[in-house]
Each structure stands twice: as C-alpha cells, then as structure tokens.
GROMACS .gro file of N, CA and C in nm:
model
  510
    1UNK      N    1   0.204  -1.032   3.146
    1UNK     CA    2   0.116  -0.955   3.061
    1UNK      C    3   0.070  -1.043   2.947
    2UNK      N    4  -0.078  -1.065   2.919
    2UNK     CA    5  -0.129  -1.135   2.806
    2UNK      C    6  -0.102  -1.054   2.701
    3UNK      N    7  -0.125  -1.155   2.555
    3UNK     CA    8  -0.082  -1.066   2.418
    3UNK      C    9  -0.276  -1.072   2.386
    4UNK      N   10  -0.294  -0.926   2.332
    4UNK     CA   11  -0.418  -0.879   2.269
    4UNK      C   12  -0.446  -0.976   2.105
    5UNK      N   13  -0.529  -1.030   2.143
    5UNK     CA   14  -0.547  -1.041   1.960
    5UNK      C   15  -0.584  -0.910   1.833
    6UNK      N   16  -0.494  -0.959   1.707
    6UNK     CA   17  -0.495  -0.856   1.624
    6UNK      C   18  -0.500  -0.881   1.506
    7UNK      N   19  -0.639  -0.816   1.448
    7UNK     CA   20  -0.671  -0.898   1.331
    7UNK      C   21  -0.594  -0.812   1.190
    8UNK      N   22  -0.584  -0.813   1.081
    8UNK     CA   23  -0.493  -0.807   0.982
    8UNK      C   24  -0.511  -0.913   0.837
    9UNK      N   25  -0.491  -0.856   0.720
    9UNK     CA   26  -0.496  -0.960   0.623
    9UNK      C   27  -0.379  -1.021   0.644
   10UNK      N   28  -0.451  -1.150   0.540
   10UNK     CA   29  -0.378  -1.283   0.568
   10UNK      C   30  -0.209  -1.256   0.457
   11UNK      N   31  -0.126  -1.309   0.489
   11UNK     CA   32  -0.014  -1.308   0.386
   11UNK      C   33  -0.016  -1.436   0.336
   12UNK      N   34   0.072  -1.459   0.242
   12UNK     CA   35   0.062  -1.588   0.221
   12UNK      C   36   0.152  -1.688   0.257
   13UNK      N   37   0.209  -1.597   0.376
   13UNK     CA   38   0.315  -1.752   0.484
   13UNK      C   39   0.194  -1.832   0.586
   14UNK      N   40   0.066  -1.721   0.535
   14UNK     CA   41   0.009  -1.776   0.686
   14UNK      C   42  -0.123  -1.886   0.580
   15UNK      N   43  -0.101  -1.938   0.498
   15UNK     CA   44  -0.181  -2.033   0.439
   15UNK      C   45  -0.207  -2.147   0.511
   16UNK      N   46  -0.079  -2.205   0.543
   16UNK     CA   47  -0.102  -2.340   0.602
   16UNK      C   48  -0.165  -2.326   0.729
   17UNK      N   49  -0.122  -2.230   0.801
   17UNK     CA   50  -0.173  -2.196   0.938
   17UNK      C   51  -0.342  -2.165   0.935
   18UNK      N   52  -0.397  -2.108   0.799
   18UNK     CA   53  -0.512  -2.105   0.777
   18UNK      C   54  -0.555  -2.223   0.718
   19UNK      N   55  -0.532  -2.328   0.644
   19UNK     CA   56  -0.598  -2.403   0.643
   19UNK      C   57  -0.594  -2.522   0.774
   20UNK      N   58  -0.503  -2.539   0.846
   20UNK     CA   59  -0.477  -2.628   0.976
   20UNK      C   60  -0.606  -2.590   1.065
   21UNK      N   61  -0.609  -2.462   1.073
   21UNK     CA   62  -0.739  -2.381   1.169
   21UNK      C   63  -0.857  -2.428   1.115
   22UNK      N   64  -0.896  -2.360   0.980
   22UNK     CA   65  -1.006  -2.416   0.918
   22UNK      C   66  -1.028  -2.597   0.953
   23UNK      N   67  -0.954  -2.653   0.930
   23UNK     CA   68  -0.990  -2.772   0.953
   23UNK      C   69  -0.995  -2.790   1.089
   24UNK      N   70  -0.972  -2.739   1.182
   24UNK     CA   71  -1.010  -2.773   1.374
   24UNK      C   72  -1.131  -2.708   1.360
   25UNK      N   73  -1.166  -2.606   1.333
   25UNK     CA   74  -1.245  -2.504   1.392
   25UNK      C   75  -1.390  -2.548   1.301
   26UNK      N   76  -1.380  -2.664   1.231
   26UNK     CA   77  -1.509  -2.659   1.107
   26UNK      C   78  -1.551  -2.833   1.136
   27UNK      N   79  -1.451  -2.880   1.248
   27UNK     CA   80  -1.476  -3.073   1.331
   27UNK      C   81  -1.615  -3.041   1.357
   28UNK      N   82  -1.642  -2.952   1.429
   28UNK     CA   83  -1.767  -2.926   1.518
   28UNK      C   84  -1.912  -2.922   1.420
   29UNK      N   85  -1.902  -2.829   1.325
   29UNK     CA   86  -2.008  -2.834   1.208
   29UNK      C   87  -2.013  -2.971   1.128
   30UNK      N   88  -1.852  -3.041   1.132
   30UNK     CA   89  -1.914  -3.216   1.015
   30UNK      C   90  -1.963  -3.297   1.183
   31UNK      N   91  -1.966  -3.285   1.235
   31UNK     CA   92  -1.999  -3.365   1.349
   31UNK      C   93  -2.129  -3.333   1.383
   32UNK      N   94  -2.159  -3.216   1.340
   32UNK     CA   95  -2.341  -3.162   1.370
   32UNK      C   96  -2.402  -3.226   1.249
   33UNK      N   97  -2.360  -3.191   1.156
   33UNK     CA   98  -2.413  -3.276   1.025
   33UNK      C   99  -2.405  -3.402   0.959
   34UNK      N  100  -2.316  -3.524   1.024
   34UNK     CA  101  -2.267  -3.651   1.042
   34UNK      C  102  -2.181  -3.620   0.891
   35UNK      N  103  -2.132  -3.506   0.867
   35UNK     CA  104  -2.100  -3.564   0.742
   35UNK      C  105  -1.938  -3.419   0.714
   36UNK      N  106  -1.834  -3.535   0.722
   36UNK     CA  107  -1.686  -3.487   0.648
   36UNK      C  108  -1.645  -3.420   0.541
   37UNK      N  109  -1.761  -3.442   0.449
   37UNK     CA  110  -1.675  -3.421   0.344
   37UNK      C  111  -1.749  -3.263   0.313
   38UNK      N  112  -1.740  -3.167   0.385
   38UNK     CA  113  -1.791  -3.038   0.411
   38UNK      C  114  -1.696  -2.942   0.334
   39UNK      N  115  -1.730  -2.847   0.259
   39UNK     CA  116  -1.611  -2.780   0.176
   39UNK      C  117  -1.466  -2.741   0.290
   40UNK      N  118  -1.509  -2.685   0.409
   40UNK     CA  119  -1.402  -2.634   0.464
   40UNK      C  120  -1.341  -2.773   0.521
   41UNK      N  121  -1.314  -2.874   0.499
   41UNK     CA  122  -1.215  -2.992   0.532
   41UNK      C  123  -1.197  -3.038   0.439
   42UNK      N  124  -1.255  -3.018   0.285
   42UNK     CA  125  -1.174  -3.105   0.220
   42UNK      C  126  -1.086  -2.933   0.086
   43UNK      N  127  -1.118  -2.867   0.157
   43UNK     CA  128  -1.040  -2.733   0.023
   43UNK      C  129  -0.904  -2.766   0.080
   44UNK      N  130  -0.826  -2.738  -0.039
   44UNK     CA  131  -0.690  -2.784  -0.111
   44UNK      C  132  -0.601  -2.679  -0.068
   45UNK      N  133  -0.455  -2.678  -0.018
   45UNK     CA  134  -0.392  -2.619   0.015
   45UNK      C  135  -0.363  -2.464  -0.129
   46UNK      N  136  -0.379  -2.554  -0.242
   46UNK     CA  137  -0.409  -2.471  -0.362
   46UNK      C  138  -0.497  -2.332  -0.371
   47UNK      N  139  -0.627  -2.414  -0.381
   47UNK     CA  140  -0.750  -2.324  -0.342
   47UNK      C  141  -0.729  -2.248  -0.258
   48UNK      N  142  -0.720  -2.272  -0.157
   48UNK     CA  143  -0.666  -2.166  -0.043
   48UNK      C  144  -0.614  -2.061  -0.105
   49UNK      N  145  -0.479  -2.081  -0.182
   49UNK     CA  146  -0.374  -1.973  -0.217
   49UNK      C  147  -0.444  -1.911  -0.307
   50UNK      N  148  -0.539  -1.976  -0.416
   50UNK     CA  149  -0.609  -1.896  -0.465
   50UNK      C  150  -0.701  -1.774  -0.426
   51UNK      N  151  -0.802  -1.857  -0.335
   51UNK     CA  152  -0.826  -1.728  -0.269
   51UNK      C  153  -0.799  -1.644  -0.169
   52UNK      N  154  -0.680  -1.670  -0.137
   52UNK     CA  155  -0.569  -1.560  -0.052
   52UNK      C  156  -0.506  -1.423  -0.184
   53UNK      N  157  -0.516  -1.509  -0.323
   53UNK     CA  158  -0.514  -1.414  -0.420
   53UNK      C  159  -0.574  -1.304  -0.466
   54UNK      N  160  -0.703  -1.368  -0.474
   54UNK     CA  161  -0.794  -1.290  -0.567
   54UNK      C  162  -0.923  -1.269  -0.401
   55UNK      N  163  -0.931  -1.284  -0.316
   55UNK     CA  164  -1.020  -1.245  -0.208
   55UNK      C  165  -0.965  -1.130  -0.098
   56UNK      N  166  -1.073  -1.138  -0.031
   56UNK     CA  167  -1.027  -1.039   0.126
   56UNK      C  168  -1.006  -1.125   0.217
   57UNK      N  169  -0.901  -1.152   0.257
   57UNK     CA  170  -0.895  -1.309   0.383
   57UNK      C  171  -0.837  -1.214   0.492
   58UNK      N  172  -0.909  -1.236   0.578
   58UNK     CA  173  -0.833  -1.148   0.727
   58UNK      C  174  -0.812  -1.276   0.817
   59UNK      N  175  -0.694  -1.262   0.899
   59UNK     CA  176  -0.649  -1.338   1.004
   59UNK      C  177  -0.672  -1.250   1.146
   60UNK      N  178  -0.730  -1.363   1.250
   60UNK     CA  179  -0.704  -1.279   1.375
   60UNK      C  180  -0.538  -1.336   1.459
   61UNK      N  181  -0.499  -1.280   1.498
   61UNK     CA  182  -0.363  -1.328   1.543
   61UNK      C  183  -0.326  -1.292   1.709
   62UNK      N  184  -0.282  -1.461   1.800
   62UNK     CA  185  -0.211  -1.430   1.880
   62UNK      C  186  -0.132  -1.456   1.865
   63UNK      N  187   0.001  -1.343   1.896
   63UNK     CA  188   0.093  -1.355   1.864
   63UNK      C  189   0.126  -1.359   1.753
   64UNK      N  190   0.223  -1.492   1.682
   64UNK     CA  191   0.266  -1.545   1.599
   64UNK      C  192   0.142  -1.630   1.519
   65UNK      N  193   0.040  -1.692   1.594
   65UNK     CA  194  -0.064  -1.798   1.552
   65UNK      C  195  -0.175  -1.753   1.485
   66UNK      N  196  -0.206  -1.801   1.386
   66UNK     CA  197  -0.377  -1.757   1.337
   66UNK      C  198  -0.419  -1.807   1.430
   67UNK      N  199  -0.561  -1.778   1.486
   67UNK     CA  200  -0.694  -1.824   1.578
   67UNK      C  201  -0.801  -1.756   1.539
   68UNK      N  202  -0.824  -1.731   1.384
   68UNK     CA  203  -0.899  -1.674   1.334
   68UNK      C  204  -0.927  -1.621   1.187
   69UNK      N  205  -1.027  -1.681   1.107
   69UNK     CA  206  -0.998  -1.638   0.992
   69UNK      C  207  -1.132  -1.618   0.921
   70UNK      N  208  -1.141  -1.510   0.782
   70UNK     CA  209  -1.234  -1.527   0.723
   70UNK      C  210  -1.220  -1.466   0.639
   71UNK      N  211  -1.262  -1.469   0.498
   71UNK     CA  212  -1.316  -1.472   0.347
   71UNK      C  213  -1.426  -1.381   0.304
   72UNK      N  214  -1.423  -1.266   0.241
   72UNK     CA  215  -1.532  -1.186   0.171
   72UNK      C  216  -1.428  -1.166   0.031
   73UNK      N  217  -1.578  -1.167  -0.027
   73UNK     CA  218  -1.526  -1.077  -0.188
   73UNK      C  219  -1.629  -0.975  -0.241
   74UNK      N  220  -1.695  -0.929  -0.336
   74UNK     CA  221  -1.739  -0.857  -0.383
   74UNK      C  222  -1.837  -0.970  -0.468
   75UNK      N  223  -1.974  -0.997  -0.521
   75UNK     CA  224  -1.996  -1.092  -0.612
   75UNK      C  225  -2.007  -1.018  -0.727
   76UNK      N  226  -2.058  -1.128  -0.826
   76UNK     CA  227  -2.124  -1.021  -0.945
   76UNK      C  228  -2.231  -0.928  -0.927
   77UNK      N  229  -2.318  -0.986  -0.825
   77UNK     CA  230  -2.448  -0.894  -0.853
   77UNK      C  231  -2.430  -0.766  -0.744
   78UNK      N  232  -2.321  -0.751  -0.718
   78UNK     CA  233  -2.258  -0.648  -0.597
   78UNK      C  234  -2.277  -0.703  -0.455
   79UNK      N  235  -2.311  -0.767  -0.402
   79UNK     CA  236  -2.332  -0.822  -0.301
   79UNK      C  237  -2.186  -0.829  -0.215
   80UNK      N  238  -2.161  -0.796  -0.126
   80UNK     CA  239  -2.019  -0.825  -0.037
   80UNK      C  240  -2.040  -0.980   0.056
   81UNK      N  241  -2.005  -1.091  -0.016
   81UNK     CA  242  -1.960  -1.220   0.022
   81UNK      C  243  -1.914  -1.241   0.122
   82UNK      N  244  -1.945  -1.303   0.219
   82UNK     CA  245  -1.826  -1.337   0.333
   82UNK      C  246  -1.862  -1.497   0.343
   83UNK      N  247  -1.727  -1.537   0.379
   83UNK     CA  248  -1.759  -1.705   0.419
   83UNK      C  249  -1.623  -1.771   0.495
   84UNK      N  250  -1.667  -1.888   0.536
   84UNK     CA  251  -1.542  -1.954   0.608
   84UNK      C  252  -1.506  -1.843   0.734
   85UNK      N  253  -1.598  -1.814   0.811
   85UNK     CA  254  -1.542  -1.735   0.933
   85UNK      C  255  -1.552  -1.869   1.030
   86UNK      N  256  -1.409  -1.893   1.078
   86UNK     CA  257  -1.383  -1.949   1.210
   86UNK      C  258  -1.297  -1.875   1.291
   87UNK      N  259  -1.304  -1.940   1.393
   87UNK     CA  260  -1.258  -1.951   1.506
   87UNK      C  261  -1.162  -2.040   1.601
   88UNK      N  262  -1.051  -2.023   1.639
   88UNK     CA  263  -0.961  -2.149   1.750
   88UNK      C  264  -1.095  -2.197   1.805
   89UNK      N  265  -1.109  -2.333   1.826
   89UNK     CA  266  -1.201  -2.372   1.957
   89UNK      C  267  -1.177  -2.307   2.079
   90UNK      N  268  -1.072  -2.295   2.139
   90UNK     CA  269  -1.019  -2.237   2.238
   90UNK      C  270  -1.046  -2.091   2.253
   91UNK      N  271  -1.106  -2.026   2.208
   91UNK     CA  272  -1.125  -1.865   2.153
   91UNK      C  273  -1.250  -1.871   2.156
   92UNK      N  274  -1.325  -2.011   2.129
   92UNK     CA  275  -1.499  -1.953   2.103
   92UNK      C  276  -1.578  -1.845   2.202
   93UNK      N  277  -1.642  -1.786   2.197
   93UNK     CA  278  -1.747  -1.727   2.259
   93UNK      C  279  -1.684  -1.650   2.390
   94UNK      N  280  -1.562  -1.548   2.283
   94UNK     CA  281  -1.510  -1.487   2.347
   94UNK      C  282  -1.546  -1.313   2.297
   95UNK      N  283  -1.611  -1.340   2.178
   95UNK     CA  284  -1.649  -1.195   2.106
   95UNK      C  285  -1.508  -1.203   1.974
   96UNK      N  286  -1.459  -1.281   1.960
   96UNK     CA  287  -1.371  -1.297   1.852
   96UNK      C  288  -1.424  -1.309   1.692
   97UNK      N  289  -1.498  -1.403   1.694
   97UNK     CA  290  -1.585  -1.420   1.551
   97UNK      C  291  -1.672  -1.288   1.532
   98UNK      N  292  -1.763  -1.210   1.602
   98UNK     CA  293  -1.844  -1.086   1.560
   98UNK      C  294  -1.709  -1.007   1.525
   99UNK      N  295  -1.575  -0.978   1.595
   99UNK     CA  296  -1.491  -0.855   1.553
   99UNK      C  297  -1.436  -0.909   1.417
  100UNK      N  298  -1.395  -1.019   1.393
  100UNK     CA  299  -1.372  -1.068   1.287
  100UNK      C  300  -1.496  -1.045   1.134
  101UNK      N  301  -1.606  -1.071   1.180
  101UNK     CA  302  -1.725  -1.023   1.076
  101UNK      C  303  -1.718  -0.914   1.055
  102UNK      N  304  -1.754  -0.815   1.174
  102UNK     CA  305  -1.758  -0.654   1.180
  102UNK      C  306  -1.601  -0.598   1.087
  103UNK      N  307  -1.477  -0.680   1.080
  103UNK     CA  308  -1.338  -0.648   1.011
  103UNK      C  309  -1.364  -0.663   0.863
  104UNK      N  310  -1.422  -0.766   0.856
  104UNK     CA  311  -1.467  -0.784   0.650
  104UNK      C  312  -1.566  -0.741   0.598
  105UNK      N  313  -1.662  -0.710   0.688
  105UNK     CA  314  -1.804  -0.595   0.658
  105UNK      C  315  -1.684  -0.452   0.608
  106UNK      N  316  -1.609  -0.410   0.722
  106UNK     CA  317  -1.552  -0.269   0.665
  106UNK      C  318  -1.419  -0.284   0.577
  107UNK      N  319  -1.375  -0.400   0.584
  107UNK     CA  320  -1.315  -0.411   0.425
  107UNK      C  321  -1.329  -0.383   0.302
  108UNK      N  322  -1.462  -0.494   0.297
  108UNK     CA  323  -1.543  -0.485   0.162
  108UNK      C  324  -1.604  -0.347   0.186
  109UNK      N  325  -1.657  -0.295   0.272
  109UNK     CA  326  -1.701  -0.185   0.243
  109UNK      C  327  -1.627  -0.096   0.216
  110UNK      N  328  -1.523  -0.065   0.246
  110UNK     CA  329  -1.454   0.040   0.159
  110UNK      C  330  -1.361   0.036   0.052
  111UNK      N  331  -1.468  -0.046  -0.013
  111UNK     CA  332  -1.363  -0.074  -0.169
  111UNK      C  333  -1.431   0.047  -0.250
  112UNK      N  334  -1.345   0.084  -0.329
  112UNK     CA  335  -1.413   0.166  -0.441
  112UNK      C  336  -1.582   0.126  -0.490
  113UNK      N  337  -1.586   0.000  -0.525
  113UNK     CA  338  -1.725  -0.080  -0.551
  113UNK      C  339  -1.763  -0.146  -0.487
  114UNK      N  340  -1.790  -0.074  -0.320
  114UNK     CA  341  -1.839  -0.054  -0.200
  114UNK      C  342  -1.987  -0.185  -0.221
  115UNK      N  343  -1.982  -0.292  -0.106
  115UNK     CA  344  -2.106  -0.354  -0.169
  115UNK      C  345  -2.287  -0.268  -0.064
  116UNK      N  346  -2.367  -0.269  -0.130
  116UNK     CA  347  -2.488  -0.214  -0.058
  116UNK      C  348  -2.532  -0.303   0.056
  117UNK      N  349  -2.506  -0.438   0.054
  117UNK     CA  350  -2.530  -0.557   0.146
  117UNK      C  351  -2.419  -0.647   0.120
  118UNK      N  352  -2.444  -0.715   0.271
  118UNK     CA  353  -2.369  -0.804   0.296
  118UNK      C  354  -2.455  -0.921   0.286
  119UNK      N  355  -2.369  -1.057   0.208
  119UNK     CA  356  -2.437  -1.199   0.229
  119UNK      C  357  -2.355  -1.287   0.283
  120UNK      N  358  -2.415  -1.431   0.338
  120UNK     CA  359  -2.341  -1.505   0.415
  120UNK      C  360  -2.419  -1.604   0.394
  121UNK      N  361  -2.402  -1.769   0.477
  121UNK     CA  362  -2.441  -1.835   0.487
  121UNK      C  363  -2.346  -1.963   0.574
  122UNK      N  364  -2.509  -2.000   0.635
  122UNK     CA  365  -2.457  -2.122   0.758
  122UNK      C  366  -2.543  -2.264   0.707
  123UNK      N  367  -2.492  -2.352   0.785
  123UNK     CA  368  -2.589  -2.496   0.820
  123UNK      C  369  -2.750  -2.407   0.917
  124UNK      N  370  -2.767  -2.537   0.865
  124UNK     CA  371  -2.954  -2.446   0.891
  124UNK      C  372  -2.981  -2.561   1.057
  125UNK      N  373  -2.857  -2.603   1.123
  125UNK     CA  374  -2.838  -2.661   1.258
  125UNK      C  375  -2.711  -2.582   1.296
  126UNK      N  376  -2.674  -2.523   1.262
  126UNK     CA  377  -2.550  -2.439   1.373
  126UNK      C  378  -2.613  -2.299   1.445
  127UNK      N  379  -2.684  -2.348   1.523
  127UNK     CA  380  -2.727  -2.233   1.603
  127UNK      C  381  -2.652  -2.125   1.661
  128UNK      N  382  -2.534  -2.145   1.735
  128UNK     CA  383  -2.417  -2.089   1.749
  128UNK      C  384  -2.393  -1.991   1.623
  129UNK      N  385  -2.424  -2.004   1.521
  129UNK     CA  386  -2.349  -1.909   1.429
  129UNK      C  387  -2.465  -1.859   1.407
  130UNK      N  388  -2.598  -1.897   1.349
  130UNK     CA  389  -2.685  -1.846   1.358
  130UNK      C  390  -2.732  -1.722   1.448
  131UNK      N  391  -2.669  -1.728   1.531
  131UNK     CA  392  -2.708  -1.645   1.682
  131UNK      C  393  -2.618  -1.545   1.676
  132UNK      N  394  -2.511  -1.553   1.596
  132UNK     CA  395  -2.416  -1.463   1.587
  132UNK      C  396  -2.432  -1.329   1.477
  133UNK      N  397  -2.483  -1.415   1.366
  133UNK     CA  398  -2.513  -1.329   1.234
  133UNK      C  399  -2.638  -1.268   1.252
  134UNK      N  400  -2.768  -1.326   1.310
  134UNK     CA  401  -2.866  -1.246   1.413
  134UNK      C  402  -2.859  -1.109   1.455
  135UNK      N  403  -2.764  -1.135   1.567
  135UNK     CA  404  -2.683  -1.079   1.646
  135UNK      C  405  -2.642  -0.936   1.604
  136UNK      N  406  -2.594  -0.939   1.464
  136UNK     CA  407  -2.486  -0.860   1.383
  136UNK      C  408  -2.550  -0.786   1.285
  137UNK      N  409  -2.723  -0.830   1.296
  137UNK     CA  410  -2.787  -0.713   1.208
  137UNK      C  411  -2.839  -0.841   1.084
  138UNK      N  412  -2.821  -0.956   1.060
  138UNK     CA  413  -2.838  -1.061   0.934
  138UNK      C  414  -2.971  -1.109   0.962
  139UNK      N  415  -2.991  -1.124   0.848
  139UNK     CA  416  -3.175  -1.178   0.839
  139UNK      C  417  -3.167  -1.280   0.768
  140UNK      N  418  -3.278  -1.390   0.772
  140UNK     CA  419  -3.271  -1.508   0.645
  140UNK      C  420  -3.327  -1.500   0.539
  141UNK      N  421  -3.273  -1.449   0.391
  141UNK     CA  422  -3.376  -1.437   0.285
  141UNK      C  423  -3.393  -1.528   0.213
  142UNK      N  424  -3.358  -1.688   0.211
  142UNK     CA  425  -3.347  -1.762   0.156
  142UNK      C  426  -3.302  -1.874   0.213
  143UNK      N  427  -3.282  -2.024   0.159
  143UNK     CA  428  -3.182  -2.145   0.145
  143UNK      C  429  -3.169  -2.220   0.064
  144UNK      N  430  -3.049  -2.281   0.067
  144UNK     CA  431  -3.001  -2.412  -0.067
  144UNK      C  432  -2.947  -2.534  -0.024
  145UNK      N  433  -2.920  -2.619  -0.097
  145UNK     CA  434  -2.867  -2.722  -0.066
  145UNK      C  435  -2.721  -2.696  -0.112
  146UNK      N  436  -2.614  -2.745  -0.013
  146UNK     CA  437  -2.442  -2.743  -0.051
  146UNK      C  438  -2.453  -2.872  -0.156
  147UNK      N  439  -2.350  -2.876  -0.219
  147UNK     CA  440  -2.274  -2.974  -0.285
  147UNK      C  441  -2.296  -3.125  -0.259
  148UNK      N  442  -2.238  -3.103  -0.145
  148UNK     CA  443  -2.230  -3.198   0.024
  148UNK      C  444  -2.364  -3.208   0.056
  149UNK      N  445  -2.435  -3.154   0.013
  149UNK     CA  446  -2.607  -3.227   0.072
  149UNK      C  447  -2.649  -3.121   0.179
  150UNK      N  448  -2.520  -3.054   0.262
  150UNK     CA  449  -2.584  -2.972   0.375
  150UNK      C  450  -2.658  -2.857   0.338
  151UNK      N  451  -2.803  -2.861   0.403
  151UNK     CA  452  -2.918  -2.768   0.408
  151UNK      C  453  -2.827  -2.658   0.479
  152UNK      N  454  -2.843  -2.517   0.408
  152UNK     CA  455  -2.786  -2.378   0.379
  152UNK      C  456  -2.892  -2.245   0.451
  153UNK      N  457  -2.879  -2.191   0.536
  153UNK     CA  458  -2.938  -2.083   0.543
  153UNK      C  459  -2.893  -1.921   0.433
  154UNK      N  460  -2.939  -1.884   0.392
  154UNK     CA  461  -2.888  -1.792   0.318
  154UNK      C  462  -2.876  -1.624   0.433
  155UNK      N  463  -2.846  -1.574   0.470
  155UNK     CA  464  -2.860  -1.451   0.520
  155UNK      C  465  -2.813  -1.339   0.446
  156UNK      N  466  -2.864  -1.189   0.480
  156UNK     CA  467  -2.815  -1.098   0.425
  156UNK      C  468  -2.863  -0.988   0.525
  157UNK      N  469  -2.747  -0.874   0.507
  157UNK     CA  470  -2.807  -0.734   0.574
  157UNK      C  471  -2.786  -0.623   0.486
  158UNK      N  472  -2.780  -0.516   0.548
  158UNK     CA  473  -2.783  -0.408   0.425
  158UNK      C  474  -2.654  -0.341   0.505
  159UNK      N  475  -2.564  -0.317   0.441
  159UNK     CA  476  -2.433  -0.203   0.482
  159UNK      C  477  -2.511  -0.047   0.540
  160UNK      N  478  -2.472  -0.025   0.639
  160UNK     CA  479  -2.500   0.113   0.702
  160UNK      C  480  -2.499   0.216   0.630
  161UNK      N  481  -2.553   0.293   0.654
  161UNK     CA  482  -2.577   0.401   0.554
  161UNK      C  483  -2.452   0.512   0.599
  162UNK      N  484  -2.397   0.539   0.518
  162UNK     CA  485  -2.229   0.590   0.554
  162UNK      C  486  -2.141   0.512   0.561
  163UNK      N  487  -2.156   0.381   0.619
  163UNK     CA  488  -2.050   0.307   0.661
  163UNK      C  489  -1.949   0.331   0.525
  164UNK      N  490  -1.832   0.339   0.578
  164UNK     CA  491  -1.663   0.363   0.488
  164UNK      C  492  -1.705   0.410   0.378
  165UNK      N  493  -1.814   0.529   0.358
  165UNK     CA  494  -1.883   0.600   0.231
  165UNK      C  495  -1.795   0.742   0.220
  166UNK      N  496  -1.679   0.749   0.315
  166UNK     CA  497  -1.579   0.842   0.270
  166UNK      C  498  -1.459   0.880   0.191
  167UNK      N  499  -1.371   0.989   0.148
  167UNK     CA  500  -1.305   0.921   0.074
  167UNK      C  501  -1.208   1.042   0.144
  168UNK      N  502  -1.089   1.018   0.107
  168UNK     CA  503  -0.974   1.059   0.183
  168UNK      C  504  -0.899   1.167   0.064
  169UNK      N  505  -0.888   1.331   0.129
  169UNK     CA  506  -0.830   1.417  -0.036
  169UNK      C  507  -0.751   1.440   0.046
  170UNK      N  508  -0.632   1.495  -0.015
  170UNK     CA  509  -0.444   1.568  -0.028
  170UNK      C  510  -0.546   1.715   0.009
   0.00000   0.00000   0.00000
C-alpha cells in the first residue's frame, strides 16, 4: 500500500528538511537563468526560522519527508503573498504544487484579515510555473527586476467571492 501525501503547516523540526528541498527543487530555475545566487539557494537556515515564525509555511509530506513547501503572508496593502512554492523533483507534474497553492490561498484566506487577492511571482522563463498559476485563475499585472538581476513576472487573482468568508458560532 502507497502512503498519500499530506499537506500541513510546517513545525519547526521540519526547517532543515525545508530548506534542503528548497535548495533541490529551485537547481532547475538557477540553471534556466545561468545564475546561483537566486534568493531560494542562498536564504539562511536563520531566515528560514524566521519566517516559519512570523509566516504561513505549509509542508506537503510523504510520510516522514517534506516534498513540498510554500510561504504566504498577508502584506501591508492587504494583498495575500505567496512565494517559494516548490516541489521534490521527483513529485513534479503530479498535481502536487496546484494542491499546495490552492492550501495557502485558503489559509490566508481565512484569517480574520482575510486578503481580497492573491499575489505571487515567477522568472519571466519558467514556463512550467507560469502554466501553473495560469492554470489556477493568476493573471500578469506587472514585473520587476530581483535583487539577483532575475526578470520577475508579477501575478495576481482575486480570492472567490465567499471563499473561507464564514465564521464558525457556539
């Protein structure tokens, strides 16, 4: 009998296991862009814990293993953030990364200060992800340049109308 993957926030035993992933699962994007020094390979085992603190980090899990992870917060201007969604290589383009998006869309969405849209952003050459956030309802309203030089697609969608707009009484 195979084990189901099961996604869940991250704790913070599972840091290292999230940043080890992040760094396999993010080879493929510095190798599209000839260039390493990409935020998700060089963030700090620190940083990490930071925002395992103060963020929404969900893990997808087989078994015992992350093979899946990703990052939303809330911004200032209300916007619901998501970033750093990977994937095991071994897992790609299995429908793992959309359930993982679709998991931090209804996170953030049911916070008290619920965001009205969701934003994101890719390399403006990762088609693969591009095709995904597409896919998932995301449009391009913008781009920037990273840090790192890499050209940025900006995307955004609008949260469903109802989506986690309920509230639970005694």
């Amino acid at each position: 009998m195979g084990m189901s993957v099961t996604i869940s926030a991250a704790v913070a035993e599972d840091t290292e296991q999230i940043l080890k992933l992040q760094y396999l699962a993010f080879q493929r994007e510095a190798e599209l862009y000839g260039n390493y020094r990409i935020q998700p390979l060089t963030q700090t085992l620190d940083s990490l814990k930071a925002e395992l603190a103060s963020d929404t980090v969900l893990v997808a899990r087989l078994g015992e293993e992350v093979v899946g992870t990703v990052r939303g917060r809330i911004d200032e201007d209300g916007a619901g953030s998501i970033a750093k969604l990977c994937v095991h290589p071994r897992l790609q383009g299995h429908g793992l990364g959309a359930r993982l998006l679709r998991a931090v869309e209804e996170a953030l969405g049911g916070r008290e200060s619920a965001p009205t849209r969701f934003r994101l952003h890719t390399g403006h050459k990762s088609e693969l992800n591009l095709r995904l956030y597409r896919k998932a309802g995301y449009v391009q309203v913008g781009g920037r340049t990273a840090s790192d030089g890499v050209r940025l697609v900006v995307l955004e969608k609008e949260r469903a109308a109802g989506a986690a707009d309920f509230a639970v009484s005694a």
